[in-house]
CSV table of C-alpha atoms in Angstrom, one decimal:
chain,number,residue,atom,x,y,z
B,1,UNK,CA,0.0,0.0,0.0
B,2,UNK,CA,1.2,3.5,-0.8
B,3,UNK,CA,2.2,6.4,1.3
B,4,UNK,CA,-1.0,8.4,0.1
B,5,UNK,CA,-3.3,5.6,0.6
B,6,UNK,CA,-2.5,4.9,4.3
B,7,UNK,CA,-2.8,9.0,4.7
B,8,UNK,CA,-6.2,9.1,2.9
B,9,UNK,CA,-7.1,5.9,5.7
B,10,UNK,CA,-5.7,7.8,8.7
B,11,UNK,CA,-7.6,11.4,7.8
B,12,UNK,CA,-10.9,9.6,7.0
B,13,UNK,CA,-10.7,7.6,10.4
B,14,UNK,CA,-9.7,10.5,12.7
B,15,UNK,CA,-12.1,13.0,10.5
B,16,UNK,CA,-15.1,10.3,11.1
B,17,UNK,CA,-13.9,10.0,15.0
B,18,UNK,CA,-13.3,13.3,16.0
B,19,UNK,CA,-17.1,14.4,14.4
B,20,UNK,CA,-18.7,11.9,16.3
B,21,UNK,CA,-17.2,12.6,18.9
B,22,UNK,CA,-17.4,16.0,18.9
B,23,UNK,CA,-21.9,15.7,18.0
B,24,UNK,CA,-22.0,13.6,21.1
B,25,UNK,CA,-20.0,16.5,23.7
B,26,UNK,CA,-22.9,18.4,21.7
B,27,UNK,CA,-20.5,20.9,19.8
B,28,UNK,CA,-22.6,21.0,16.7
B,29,UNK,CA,-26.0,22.8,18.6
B,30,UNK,CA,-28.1,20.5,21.5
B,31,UNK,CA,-29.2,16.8,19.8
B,32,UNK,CA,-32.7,16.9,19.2
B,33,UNK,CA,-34.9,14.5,21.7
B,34,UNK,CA,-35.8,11.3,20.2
B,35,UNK,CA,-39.7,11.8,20.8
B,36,UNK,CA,-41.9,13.7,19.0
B,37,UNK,CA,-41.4,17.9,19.8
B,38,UNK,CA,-43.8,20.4,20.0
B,39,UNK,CA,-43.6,22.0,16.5
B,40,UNK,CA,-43.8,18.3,14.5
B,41,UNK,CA,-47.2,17.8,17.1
B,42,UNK,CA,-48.3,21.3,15.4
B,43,UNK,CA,-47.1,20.3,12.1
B,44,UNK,CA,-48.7,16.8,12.3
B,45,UNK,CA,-51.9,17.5,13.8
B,46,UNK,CA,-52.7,20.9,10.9
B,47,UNK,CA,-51.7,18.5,7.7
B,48,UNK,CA,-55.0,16.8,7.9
B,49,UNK,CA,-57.7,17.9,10.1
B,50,UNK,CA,-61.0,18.2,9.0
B,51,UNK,CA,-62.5,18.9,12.2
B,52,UNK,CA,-60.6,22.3,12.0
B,53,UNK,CA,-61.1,23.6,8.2
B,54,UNK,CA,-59.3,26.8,8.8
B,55,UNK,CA,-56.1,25.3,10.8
B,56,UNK,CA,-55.2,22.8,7.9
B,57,UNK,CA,-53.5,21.7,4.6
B,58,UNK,CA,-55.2,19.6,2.6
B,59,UNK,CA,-52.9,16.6,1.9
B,60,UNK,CA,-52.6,13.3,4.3
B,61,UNK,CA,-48.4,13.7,3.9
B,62,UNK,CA,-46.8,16.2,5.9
B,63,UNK,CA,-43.5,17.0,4.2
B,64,UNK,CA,-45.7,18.2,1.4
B,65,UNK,CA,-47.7,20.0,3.4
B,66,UNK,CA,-45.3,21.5,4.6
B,67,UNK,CA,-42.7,22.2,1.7
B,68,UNK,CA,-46.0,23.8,-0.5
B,69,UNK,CA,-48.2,24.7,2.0
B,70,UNK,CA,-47.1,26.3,5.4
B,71,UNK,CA,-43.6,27.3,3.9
B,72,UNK,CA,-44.6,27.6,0.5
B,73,UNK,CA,-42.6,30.9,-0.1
B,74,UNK,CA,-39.2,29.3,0.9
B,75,UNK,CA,-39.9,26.5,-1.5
B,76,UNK,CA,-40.8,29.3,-4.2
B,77,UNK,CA,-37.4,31.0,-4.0
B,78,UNK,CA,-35.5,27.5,-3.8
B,79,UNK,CA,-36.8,26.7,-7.0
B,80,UNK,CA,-36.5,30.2,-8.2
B,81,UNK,CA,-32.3,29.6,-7.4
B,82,UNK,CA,-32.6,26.6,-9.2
B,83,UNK,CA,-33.7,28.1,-12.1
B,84,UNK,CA,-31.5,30.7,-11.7
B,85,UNK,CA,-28.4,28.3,-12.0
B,86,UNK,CA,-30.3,26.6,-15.6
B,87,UNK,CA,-30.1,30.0,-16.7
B,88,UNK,CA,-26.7,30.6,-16.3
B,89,UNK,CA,-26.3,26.7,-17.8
B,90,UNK,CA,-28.1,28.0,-21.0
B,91,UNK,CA,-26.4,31.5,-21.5
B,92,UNK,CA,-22.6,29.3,-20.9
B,93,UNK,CA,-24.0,27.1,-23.6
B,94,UNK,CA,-25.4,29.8,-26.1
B,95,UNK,CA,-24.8,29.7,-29.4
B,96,UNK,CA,-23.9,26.2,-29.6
B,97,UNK,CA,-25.9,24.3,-32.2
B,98,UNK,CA,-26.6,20.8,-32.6
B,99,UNK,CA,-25.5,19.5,-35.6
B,100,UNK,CA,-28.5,17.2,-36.7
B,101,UNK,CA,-26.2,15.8,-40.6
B,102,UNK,CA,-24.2,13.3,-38.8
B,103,UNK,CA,-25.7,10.3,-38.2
B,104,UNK,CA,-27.0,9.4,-34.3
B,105,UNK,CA,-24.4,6.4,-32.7
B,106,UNK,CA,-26.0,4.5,-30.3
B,107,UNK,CA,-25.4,1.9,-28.1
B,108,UNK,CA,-25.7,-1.8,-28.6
B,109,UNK,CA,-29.3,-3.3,-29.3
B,110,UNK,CA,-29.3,-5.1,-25.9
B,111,UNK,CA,-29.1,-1.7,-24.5
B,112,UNK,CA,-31.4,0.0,-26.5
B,113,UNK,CA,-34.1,-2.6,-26.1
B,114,UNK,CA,-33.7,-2.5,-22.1
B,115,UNK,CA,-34.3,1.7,-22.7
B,116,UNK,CA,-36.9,0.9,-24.6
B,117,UNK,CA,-38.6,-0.6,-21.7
B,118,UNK,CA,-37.5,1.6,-19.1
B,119,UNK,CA,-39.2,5.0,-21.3
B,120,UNK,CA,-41.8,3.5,-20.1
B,121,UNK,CA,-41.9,2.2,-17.1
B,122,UNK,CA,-39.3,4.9,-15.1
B,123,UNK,CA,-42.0,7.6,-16.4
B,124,UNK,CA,-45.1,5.8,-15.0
B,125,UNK,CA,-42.8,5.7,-11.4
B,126,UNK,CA,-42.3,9.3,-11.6
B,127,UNK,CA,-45.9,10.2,-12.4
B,128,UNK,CA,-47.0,7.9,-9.9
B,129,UNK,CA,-44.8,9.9,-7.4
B,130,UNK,CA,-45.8,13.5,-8.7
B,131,UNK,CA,-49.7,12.4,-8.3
B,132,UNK,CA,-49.2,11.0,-5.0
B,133,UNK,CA,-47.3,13.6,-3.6
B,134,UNK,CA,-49.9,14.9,-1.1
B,135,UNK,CA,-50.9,11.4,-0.1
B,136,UNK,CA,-47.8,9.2,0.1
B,137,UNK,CA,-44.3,10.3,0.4
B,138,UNK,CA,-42.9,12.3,-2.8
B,139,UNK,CA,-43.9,15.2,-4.4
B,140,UNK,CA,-42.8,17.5,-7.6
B,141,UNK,CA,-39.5,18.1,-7.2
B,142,UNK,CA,-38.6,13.6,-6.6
B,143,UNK,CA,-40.8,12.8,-9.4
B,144,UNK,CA,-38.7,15.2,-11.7
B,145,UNK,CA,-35.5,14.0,-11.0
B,146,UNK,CA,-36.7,10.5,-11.2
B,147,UNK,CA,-38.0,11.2,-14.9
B,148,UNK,CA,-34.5,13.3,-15.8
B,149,UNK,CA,-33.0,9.5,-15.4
B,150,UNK,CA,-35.2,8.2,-18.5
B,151,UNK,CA,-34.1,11.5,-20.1
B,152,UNK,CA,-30.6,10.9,-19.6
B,153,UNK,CA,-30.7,7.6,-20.5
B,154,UNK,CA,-31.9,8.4,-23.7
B,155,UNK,CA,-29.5,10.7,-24.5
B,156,UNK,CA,-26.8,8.7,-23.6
B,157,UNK,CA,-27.9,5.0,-24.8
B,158,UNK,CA,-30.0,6.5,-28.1
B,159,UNK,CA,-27.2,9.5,-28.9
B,160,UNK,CA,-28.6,13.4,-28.6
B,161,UNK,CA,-29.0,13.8,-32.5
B,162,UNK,CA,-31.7,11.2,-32.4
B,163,UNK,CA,-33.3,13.0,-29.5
B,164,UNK,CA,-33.2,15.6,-31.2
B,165,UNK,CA,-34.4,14.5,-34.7
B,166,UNK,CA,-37.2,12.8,-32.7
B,167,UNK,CA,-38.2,15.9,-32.2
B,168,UNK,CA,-37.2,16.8,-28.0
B,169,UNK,CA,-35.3,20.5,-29.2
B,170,UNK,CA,-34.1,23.1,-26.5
B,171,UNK,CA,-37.1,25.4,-27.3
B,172,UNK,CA,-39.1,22.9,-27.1
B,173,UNK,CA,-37.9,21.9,-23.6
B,174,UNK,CA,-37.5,25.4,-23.0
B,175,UNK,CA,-41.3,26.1,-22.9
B,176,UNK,CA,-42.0,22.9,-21.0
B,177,UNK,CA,-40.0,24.6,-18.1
B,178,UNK,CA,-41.6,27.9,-18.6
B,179,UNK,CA,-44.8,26.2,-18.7
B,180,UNK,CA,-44.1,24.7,-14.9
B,181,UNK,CA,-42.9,27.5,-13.5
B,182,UNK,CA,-45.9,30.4,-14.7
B,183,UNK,CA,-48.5,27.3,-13.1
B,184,UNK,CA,-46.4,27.4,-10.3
B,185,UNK,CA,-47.1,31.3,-10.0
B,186,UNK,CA,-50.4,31.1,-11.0
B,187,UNK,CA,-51.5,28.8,-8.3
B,188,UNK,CA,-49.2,30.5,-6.3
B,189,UNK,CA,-51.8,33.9,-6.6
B,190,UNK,CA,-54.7,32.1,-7.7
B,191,UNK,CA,-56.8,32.3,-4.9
B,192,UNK,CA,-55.4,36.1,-5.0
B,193,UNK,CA,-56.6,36.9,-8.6
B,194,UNK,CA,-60.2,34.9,-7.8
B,195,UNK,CA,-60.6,36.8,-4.3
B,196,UNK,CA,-60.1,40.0,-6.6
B,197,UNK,CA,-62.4,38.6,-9.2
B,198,UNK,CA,-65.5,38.0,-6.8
B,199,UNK,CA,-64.3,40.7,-3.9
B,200,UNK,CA,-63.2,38.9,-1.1
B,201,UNK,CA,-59.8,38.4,0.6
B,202,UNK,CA,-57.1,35.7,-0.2
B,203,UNK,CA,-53.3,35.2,0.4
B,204,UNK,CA,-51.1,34.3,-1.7
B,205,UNK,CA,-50.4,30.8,-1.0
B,206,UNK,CA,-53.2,29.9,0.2
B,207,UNK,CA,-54.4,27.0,0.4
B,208,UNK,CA,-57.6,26.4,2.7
B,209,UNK,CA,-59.5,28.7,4.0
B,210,UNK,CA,-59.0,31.2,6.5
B,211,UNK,CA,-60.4,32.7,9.7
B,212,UNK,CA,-60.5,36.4,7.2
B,213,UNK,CA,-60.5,34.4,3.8
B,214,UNK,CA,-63.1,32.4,3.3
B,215,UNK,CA,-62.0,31.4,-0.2
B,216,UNK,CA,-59.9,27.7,-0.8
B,217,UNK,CA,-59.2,25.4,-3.4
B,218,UNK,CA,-60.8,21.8,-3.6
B,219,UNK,CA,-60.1,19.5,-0.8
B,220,UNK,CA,-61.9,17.0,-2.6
B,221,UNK,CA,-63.0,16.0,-6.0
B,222,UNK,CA,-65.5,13.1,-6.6
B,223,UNK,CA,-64.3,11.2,-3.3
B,224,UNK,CA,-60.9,11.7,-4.0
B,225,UNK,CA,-58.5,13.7,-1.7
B,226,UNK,CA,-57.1,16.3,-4.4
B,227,UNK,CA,-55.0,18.3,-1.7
B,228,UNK,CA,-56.0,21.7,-3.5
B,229,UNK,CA,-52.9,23.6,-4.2
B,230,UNK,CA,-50.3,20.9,-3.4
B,231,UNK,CA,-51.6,19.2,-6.3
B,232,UNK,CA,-51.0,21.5,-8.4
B,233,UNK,CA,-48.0,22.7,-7.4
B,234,UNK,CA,-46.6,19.0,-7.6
B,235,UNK,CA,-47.4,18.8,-11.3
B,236,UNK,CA,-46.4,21.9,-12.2
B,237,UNK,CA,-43.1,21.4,-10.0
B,238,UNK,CA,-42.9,17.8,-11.7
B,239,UNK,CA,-43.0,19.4,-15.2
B,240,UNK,CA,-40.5,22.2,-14.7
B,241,UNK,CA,-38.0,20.3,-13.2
B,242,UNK,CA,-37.8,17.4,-15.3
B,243,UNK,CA,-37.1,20.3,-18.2
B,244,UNK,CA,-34.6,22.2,-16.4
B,245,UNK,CA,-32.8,19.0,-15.4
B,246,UNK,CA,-32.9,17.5,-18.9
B,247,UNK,CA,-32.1,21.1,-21.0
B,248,UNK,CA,-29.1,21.5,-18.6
B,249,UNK,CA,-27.9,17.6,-19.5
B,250,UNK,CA,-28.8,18.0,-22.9
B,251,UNK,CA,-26.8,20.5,-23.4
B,252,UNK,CA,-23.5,18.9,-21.5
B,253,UNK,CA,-23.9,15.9,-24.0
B,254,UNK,CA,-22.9,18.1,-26.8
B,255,UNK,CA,-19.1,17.1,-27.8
B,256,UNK,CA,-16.2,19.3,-27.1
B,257,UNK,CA,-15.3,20.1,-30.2
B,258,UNK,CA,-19.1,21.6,-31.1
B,259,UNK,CA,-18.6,24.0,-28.1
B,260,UNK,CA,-15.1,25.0,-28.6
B,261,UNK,CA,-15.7,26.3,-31.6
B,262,UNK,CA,-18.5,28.6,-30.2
B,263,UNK,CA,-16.6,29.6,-26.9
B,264,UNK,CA,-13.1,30.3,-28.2
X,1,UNK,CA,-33.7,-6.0,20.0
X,2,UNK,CA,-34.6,-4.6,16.9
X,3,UNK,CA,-33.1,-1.0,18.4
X,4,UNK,CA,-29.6,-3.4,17.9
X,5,UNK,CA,-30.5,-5.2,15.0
X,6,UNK,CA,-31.0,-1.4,13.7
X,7,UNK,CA,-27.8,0.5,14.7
X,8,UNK,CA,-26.0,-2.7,13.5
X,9,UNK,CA,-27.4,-2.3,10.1
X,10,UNK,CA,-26.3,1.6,10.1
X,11,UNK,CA,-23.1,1.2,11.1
X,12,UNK,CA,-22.5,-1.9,8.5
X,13,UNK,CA,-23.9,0.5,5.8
X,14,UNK,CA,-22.3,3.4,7.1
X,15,UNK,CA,-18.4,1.6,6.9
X,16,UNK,CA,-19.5,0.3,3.5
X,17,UNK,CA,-20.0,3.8,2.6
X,18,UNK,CA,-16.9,4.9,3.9
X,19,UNK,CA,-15.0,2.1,2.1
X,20,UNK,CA,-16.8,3.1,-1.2
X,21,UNK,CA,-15.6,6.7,-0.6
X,22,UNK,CA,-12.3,6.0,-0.5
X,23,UNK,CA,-11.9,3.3,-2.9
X,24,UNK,CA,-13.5,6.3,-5.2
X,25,UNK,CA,-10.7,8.7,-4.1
X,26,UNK,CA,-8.2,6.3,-4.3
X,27,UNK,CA,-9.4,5.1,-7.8
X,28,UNK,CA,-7.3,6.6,-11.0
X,29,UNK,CA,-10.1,5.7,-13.5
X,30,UNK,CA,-12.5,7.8,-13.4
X,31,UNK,CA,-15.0,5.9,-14.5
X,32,UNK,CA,-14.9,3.0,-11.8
X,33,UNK,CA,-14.4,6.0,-9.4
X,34,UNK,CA,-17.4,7.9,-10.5
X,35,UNK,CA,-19.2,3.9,-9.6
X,36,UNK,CA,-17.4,4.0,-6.5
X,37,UNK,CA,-19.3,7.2,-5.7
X,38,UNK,CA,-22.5,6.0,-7.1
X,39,UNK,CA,-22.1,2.8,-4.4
X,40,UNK,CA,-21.6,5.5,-1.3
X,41,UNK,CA,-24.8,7.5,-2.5
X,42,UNK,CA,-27.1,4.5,-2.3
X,43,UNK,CA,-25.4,2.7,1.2
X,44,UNK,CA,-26.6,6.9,1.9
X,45,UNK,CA,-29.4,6.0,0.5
X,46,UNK,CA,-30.4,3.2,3.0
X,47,UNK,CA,-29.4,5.1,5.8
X,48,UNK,CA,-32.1,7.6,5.0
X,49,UNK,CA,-34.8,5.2,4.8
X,50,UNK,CA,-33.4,3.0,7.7
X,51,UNK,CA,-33.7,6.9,9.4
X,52,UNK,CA,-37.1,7.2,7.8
X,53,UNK,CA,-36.8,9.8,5.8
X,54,UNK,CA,-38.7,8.2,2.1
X,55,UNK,CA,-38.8,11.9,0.6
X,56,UNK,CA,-34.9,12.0,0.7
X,57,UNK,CA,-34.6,8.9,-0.7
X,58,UNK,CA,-36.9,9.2,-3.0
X,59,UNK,CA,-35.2,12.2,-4.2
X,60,UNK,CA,-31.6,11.2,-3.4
X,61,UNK,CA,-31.4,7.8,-5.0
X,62,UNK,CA,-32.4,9.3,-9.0
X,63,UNK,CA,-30.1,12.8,-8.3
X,64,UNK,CA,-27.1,10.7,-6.9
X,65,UNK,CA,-27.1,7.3,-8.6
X,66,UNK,CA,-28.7,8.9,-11.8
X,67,UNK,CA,-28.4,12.8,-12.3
X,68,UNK,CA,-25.0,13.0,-10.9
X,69,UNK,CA,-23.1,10.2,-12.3
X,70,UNK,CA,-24.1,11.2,-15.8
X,71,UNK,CA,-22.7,14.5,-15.1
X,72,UNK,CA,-19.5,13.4,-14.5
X,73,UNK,CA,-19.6,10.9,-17.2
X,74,UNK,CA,-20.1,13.6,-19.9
X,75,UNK,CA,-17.6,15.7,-18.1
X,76,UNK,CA,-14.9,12.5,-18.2
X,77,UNK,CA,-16.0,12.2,-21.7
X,78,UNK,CA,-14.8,15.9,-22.3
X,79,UNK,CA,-11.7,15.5,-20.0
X,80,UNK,CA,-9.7,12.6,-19.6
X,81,UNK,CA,-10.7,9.2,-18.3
X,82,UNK,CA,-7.2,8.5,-16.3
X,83,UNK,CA,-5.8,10.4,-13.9
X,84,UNK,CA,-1.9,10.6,-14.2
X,85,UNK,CA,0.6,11.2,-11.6
């Protein structure tokens, strides 16, 4: 064994000792009791009460809740960063054209076959995710990554010309991604722009109603525990970041030599 | 007994973890190492749901067994595969 190897051994092992040692003298903030606290009894008795329509979300799962629902604005500007660092992915990468003349190489037919399959079934996982998000655990932004991985597999089993001659094109993706994030905002002030319509009050981010705003989105459709905005904001969420993730791989699949020419 | 039976299972998953991090640092292909880092996210990956947290891992295991290695990958492809001395 090397001289390096035994030093990367000895840091990992003392690194790994002295930061458990140092959490249990309680140098990294108090340890958190093992029973439930006061806040996740507030949290968990508010996701689903019916008893108390103007003290609840609307969903049965509580990290939903809330992520979209009682922090809703922190969740907006984490995905407005996210977007933010697409952006600055796209304007890097602007300019660079796909050329579609060269013919798409792809992998071998056993692996192409198995893709096949998996375009599938990998979407019907994430949709299953994105629509269950306010019932079981999951929500918009798991489903979305979980669908990128079908996307990316694509790209790299099928070749990005192919993609791309099957018609998946960076405006196209573009606007899918656009698409998410205006229904984002639009749920986002929807109760807002209907409180305004028929003249009463409504926050944005509402969800339920209110002890001053008496205005809410479904609860329930037909039997069926909708969740009102968390929903929506699920599928919306699903759909913009399953196109941010896959414009942003997309465009790192383009060779070298394509964006050299651009960026020199 | 299932309090033990629990920890014990962490703390194999956890040294598996570690063992897959360094075999990934260690590592002078990139492409095994970017594997090796792909193992460590999903013994991470238990952890979470041994910890039960299902919306981490149902967001970590497609970001770092999926998302991330093919990030890498393209960025070997446009680099170099082995690392020299």
């Amino acid at each position: 064994m090397k001289k390096s190897e035994v030093c990367v051994i000895v840091s990992i092992i003392i690194f790994i000792f002295s930061l458990a040692y140092i959490t249990s003298l309680g140098g990294l903030g108090y340890l958190p009791p093992v029973d439930v606290r006061k806040l996740a009894q507030i949290y968990l008795s508010s996701t689903y009460n019916p008893f108390e329509p103007t003290n609840t979300s609307s969903g049965y799962e509580s990290v939903t809740a809330i992520v979209w629902d009682f922090r809703g604005l922190d969740t907006f500007f984490e995905t407005a960063v996210f977007y933010g660092a697409i952006i600055a992915s796209i304007a890097v990468y602007r300019g660079v054209s796909i050329s579609t003349k060269k013919k798409p190489i792809g992998m071998s037919p056993i692996a192409k076959t198995i893709t096949r399959l998996s375009t599938v079934l990998i979407p019907t996982v994430a949709a299953s995710i994105a629509f269950h998000g306010h019932l079981t655990p999951g929500g918009g932004f798991q489903a979305g990554s979980v669908a990128t991985v079908v996307i990316v597999l694509i790209v790299m089993v099928f070749g990005l010309r192919k993609v791309i001659l099957k018609g998946l094109t960076k405006p196209k993706i573009l606007l899918l991604r656009s698409l998410g994030l205006v229904g984002i905002g639009l749920t986002a002030i929807g109760l807002v722009l209907a409180g305004l319509v028929i003249g009463v009050n409504a926050y944005i981010f509402q969800n339920q109603a209110k002890p001053i705003a008496h205005i809410s989105y479904p609860m329930w459709i037909d039997d069926i525990l909708v969740g009102g905005s968390l929903l929506l904001f699920n599928l919306f969420e699903f759909v913009a970041v399953m196109a941010g993730f896959a414009l942003v791989l997309m465009l790192f699949s383009i060779e070298e030599e394509e964006v050299r020419k651009v960026i020199k | 007994m299932i309090e033990i039976f629990t920890l014990a299972f962490l703390m194999l998953v956890s040294i598996a973890s570690v063992i897959a991090a360094f075999k990934a640092i260690i590592e002078k292909d990139m492409v095994r190492a970017i594997v090796y880092s792909a193992i460590q996210s999903a013994m991470y990956a238990l952890i979470f749901y041994v910890l039960m947290a299902p919306d981490i891992v149902l967001v970590y295991i497609p970001v770092s067994v999926g998302i991330t290695p093919a990030i890498l990958l393209f960025v070997t492809k446009k680099t170099e595969r082995y690392d020299g001395d």
